[in-house]
Short mmCIF file of C-alpha atoms in Angstrom, two decimals:
data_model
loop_
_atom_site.label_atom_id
_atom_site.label_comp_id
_atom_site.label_asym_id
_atom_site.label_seq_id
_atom_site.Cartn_x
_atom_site.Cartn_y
_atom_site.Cartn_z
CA UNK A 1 0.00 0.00 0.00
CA UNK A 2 1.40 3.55 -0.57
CA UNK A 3 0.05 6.71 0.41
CA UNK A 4 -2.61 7.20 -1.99
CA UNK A 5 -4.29 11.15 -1.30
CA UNK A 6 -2.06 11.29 1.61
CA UNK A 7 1.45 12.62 2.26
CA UNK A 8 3.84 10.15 3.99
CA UNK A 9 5.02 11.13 7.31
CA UNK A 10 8.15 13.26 7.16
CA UNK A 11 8.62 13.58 11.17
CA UNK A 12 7.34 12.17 14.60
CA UNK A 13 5.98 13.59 17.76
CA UNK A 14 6.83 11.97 20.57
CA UNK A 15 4.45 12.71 23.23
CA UNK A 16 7.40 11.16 26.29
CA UNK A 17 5.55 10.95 29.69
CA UNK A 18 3.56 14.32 30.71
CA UNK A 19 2.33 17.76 29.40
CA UNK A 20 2.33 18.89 32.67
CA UNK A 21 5.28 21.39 33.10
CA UNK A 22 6.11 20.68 36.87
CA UNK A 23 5.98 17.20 36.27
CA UNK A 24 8.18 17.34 33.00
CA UNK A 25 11.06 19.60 34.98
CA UNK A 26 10.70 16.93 37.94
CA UNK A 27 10.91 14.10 35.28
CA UNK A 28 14.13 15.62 34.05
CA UNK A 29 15.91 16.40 37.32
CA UNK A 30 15.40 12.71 37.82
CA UNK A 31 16.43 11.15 34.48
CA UNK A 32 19.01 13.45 34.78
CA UNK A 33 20.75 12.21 37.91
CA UNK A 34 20.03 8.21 36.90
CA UNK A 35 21.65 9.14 33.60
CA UNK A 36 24.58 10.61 35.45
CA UNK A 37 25.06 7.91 38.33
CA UNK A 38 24.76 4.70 34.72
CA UNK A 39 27.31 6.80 33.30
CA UNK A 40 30.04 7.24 36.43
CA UNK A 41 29.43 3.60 37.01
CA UNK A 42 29.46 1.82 34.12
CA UNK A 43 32.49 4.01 33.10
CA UNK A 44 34.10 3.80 36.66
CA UNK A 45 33.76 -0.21 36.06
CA UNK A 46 35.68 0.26 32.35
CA UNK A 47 38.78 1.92 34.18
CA UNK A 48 38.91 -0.41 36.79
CA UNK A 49 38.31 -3.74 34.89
CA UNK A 50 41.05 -1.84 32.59
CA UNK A 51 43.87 -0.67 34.57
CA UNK A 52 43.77 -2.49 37.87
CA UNK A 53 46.42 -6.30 37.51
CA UNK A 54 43.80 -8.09 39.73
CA UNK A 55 41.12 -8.17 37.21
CA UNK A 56 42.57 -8.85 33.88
CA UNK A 57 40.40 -12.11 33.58
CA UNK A 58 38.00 -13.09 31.30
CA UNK A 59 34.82 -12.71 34.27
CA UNK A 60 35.72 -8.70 34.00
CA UNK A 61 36.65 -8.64 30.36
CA UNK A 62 33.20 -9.41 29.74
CA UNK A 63 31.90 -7.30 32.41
CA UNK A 64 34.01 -3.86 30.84
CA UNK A 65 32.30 -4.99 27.38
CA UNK A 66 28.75 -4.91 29.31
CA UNK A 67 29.48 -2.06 30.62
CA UNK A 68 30.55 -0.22 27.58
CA UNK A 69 27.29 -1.81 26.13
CA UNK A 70 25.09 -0.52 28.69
CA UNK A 71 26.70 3.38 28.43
CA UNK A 72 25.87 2.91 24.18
CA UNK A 73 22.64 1.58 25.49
CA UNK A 74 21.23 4.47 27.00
CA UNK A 75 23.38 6.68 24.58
CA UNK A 76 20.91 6.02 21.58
CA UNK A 77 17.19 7.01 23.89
CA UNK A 78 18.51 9.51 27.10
CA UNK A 79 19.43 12.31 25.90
CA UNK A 80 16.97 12.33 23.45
CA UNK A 81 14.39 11.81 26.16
CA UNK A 82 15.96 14.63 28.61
CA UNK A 83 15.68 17.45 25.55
CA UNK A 84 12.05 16.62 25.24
CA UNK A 85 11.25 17.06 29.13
CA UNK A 86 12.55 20.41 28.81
CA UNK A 87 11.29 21.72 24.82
CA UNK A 88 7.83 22.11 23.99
CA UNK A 89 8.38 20.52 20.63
CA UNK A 90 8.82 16.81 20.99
CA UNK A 91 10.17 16.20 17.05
CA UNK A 92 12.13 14.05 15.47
CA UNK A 93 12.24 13.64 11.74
CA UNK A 94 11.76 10.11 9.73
CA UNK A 95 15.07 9.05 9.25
CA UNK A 96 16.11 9.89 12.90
CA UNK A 97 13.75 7.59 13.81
CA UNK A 98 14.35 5.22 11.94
CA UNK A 99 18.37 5.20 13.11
CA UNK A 100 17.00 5.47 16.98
CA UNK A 101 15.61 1.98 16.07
CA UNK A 102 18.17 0.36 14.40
CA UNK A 103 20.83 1.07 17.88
CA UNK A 104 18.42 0.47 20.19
CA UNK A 105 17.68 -2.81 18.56
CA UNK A 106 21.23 -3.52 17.53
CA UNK A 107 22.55 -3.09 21.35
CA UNK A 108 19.74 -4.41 22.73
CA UNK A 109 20.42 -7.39 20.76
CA UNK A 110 24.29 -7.38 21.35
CA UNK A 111 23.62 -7.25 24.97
CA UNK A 112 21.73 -10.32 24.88
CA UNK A 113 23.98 -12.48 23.50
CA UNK A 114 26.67 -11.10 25.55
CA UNK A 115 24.98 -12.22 28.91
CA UNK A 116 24.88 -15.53 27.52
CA UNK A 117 29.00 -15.06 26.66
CA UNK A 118 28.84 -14.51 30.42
CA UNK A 119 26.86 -17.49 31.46
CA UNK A 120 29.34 -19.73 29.29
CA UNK A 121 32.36 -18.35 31.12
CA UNK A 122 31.32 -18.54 34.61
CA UNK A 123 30.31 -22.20 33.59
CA UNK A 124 33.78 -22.77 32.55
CA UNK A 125 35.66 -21.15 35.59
CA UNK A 126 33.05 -23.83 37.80
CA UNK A 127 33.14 -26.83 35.54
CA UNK A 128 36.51 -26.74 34.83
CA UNK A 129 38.52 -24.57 37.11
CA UNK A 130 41.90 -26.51 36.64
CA UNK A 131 41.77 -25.73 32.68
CA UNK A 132 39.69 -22.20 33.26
CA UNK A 133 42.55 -19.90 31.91
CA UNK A 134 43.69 -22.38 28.82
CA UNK A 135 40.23 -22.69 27.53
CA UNK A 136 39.05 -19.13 28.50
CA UNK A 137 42.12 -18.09 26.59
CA UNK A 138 42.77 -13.98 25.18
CA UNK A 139 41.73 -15.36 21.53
CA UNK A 140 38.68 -16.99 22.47
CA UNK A 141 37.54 -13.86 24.90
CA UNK A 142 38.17 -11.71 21.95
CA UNK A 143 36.15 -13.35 19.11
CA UNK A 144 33.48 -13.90 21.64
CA UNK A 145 33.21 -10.81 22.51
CA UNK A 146 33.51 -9.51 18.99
CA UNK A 147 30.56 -11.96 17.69
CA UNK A 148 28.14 -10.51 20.45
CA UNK A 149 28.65 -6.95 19.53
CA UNK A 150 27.98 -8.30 15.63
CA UNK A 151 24.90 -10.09 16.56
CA UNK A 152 22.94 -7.26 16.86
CA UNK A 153 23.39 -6.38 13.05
CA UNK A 154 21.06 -8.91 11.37
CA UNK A 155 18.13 -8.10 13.65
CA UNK A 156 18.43 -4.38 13.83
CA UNK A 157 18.87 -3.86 9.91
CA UNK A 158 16.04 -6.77 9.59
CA UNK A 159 13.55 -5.10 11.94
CA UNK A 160 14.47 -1.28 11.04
CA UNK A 161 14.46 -1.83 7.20
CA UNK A 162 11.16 -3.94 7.63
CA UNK A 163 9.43 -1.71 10.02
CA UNK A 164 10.39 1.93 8.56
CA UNK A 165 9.48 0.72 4.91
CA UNK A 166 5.93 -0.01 5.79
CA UNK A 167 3.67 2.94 4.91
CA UNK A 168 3.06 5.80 7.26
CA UNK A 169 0.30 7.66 5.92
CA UNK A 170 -1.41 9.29 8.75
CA UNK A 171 -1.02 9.91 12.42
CA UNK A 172 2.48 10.77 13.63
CA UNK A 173 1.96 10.81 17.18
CA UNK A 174 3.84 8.21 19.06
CA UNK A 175 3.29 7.74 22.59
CA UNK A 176 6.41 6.79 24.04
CA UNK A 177 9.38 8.51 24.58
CA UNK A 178 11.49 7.08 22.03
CA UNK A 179 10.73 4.98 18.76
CA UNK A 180 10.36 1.50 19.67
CA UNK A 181 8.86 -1.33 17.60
CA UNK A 182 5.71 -1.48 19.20
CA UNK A 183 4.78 1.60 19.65
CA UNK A 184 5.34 2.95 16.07
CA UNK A 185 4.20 0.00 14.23
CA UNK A 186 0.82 1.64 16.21
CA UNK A 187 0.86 4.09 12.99
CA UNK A 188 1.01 2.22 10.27
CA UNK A 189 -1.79 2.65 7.98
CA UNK A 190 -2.28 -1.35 7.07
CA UNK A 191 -2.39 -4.65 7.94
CA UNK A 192 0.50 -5.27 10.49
CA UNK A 193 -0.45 -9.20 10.73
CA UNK A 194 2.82 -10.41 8.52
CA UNK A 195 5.02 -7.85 10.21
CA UNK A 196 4.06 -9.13 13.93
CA UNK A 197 5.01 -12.81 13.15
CA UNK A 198 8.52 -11.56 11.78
CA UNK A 199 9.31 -9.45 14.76
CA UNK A 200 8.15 -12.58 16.54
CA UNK A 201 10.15 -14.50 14.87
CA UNK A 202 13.37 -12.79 14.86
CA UNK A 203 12.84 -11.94 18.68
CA UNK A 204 12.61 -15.81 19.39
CA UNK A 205 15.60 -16.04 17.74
CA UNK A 206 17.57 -13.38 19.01
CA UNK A 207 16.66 -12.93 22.15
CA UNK A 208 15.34 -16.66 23.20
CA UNK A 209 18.30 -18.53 21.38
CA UNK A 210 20.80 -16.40 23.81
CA UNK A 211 18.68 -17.01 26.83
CA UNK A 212 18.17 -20.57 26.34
CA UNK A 213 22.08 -20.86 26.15
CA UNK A 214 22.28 -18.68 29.70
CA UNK A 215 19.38 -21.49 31.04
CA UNK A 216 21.67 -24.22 29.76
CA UNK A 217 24.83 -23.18 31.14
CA UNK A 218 23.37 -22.61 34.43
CA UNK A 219 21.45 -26.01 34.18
CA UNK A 220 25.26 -27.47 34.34
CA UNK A 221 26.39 -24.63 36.64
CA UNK A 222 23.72 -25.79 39.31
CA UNK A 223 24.53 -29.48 38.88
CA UNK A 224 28.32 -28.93 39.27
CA UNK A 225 28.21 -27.07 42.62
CA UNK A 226 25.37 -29.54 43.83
CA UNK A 227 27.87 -32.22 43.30
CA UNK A 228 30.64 -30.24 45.50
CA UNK A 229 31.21 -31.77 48.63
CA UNK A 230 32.24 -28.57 50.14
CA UNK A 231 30.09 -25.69 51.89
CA UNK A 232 32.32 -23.02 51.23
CA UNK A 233 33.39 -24.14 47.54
CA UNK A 234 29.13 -24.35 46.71
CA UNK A 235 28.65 -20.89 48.52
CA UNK A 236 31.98 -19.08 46.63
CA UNK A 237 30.51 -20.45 43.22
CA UNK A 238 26.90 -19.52 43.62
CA UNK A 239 28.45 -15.74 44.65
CA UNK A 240 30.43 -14.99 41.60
CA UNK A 241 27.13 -16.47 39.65
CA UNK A 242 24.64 -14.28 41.62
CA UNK A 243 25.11 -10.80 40.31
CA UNK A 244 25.10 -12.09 36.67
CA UNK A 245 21.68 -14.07 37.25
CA UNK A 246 20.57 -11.03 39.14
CA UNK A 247 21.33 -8.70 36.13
CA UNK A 248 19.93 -11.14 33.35
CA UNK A 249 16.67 -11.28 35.48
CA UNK A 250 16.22 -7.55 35.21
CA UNK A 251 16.76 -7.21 31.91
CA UNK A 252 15.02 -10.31 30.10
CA UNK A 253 11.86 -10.24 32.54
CA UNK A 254 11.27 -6.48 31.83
CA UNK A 255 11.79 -7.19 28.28
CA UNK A 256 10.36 -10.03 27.80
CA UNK A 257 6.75 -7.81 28.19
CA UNK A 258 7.20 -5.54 25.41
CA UNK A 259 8.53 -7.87 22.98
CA UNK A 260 7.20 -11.05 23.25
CA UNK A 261 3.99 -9.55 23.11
CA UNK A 262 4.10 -6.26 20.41
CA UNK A 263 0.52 -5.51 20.86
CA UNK A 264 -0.15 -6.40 24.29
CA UNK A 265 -3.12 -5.08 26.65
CA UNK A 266 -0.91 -3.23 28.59
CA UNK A 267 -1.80 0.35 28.83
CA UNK A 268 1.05 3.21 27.06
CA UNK A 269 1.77 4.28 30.50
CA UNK A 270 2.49 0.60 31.87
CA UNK A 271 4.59 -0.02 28.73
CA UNK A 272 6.73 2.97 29.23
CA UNK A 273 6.93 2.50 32.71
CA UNK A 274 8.16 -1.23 31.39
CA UNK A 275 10.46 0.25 29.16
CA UNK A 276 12.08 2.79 31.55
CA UNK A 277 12.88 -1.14 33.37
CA UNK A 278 15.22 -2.24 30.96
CA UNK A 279 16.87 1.34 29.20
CA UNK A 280 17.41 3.77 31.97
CA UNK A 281 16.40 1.37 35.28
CA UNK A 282 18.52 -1.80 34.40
CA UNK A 283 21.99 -0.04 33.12
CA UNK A 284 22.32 2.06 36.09
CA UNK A 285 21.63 -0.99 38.81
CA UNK A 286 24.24 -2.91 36.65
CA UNK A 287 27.83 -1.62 38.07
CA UNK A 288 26.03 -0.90 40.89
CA UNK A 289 25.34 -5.01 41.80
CA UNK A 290 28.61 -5.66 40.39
CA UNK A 291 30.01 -3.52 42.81
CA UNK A 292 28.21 -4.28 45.79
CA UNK A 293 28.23 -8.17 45.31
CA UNK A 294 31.84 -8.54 44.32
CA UNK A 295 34.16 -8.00 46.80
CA UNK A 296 37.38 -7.83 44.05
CA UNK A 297 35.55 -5.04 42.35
CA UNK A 298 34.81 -3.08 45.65
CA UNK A 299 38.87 -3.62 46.60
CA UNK A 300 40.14 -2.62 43.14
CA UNK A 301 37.45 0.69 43.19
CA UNK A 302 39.27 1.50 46.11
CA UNK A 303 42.83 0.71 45.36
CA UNK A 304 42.28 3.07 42.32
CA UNK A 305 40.56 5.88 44.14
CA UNK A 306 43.30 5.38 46.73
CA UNK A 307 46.09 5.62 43.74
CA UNK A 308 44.48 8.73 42.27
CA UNK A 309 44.04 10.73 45.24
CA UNK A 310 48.06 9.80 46.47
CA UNK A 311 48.32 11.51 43.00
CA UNK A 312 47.05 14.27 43.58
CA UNK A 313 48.31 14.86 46.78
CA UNK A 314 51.99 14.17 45.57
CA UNK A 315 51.65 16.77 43.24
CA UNK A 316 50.71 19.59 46.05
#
C-alpha cells in the first residue's frame, strides 16, 4: 500500500511521559541524575576492569564490554528523552527515527547475547577450574566478545528496514518517549499481521536462542556445585554467579513484556513504565550489583581511588 491522497510522514511527535510542566522539569531532574550515576558507574567499572592487575580475567573482560554496552545503550534514547522534558516541541524527523531503532535494537540485541558469553564463562571457571585460563584463553575472549557486539546487526537492519518501509500515511503521534517497535508499528496505515510474526520471529531467535544458552549453562552450573562436597566451595561459586543471574533477570523479565507480546493489553503508560525497566532502570543498577556483590571489584574501586588521590596529593 502507498500513500494514496495522503502525504507520507516526514517527522514524529513523541508525546514522552507528561504535558504537565512541573511534572516534565521533575521528570528531568530525575532522568538526569540516573543518567549521570549509569554513566560514572558503568564508566568507573571500564577503568577499573582496565587498569587495575587483579582483574585482567576473562569474568571482567566481559563485564568492561557490558558495561561499555550498557553506556551505548542508553546513549541512543537519554538524551533524546531529557531534551524533550525540557522543549515544547517533541520532534524528530523520519530518518532519525528510523536510526534510533536500528541502535536500540542492535545493542539491545548485542547485549543479549553477551549475557549468555557470560553465562558460558562462569560455567567454565566452575566446571573446569583446573583448565579455566587455557580454555578461556585472550583469543577466544576476543572473538566472543567480537561476535556478540555483531549479533545485533542482522536483527536491527532486519527489523528497522522492515518496520520503517511499511507505509506511514497518517497519524504521527507516538506515545512513548522514544521509537520502539511497538509503539510505532501503532501508525502504520495497514495490515501489520505479517510484520508481527517476523518481529516474533526474529525476537525468538535473538533474544530466546541467547537465553536458552544462559538457562543451559546454568542447568550445568547448578549441577556442578550440587555435586561439590564442600560448603564453602558451593557458597563461593553460587556468589560470583549471583550478580550475573541477578542482572539477566532484570533485563530479560522487563523485556520479555514488550517484545514477546508487540501488541499487548498493557496500557502506554504501563509499557513505558516497562520500558524505563530495561533502558534507563537496568543499566544504572548494573555496576552498581557488580560492585556491591563482588568484593574484588569493591577492593580494586578503592585501590584506584586510593592511587588517584596519592596523585594528587603528591603533586601539592
Amino acid at each position: 500500500m502507498i500513500c494514496e491522497n495522503h502525504t507520507r510522514v516526514t517527522e514524529f511527535i513523541l508525546l514522552s511521559f507528561t504535558n504537565n510542566l512541573e511534572m516534565q522539569v521533575s521528570l528531568f531532574i530525575l532522568f538526569l541524575i540516573i543518567y549521570s550515576v549509569t554513566l560514572l558507574g558503568n564508566f568507573l567499572i571500564i577503568i577499573v576492569t582496565s587498569v587495575d592487575p587483579a582483574l585482567q580475567t576473562p569474568m571482567y573482560f566481559f563485564l568492561r564490554n557490558l558495561s561499555l554496552l550498557e553506556v551505548c545503550f542508553t546513549l541512543v534514547m537519554v538524551p533524546k528523552m531529557l531534551v524533550d522534558l525540557v522543549s515544547p516541541r517533541k520532534i524528530i524527523s523520519f530518518v532519525g527515527c528510523g536510526i534510533q531503532m536500528y541502535f536500540f535494537f542492535f545493542f539491545g540485541s548485542s547485549e543479549c547475547f553477551l549475557l549468555s558469553m557470560m553465562a558460558y564463562d562462569r560455567f567454565v571457571a566452575i566446571g573446569n577450574p583446573l583448565r579455566y585460563s587455557v580454555i578461556m584463553n585472550r583469543s577466544l575472549c576476543l572473538r566472543m566478545a567480537v561476535s556478540s557486539w555483531m549479533s545485533g546487526v542482522p536483527v536491527s537492519m532486519l527489523q528497522t528496514a522492515w518496520l520503517m518501509a511499511l507505509p506511514f500515511c497518517g497519524p504521527n503521534a507516538i506515545d512513548h518517549f522514544f521509537c520502539d517497535g511497538p509503539p510505532v508499528l501503532k501508525l502504520v496505515t495497514q495490515d501489520t499481521t505479517r510484520y508481527e510474526t517476523q518481529a516474533l520471529a526474529s525476537t525468538l531467535l535473538f533474544i530466546m536462542f541467547p537465553f536458552s544458552l544462559i538457562l543451559v549453562s546454568y542447568t550445568r552450573i547448578i549441577i556442578t556445585i550440587l555435586r561439590m562436597s564442600s560448603a564453602t566451595g558451593r557458597q563461593k561459586a553460587f556468589s560470583t554467579c549471583s550478580s550475573h543471574l541477578i542482572v539477566v533477570s532484570l533485563f530479560y523479565g522487563t523485556a520479555s513484556l514488550t517484545y514477546l507480546r508487540p501488541k499487548s493489553n498493557l496500557s502506554p503508560e504501563s509499557k513505558k513504565l516497562v520500558s524505563l525497566s530495561y533502558t534507563v532502570i537496568t543499566p544504572m543498577l548494573n555496576p552498581i550489583i557488580y560492585s556491591l556483590r563482588n568484593n574484588e571489584v569493591k577492593g580494586a574501586v578503592k585501590r584506584t581511588v586510593t592511587r588517584k588521590v596519592l596523585q594528587k596529593l603528591d603533586v601539592f
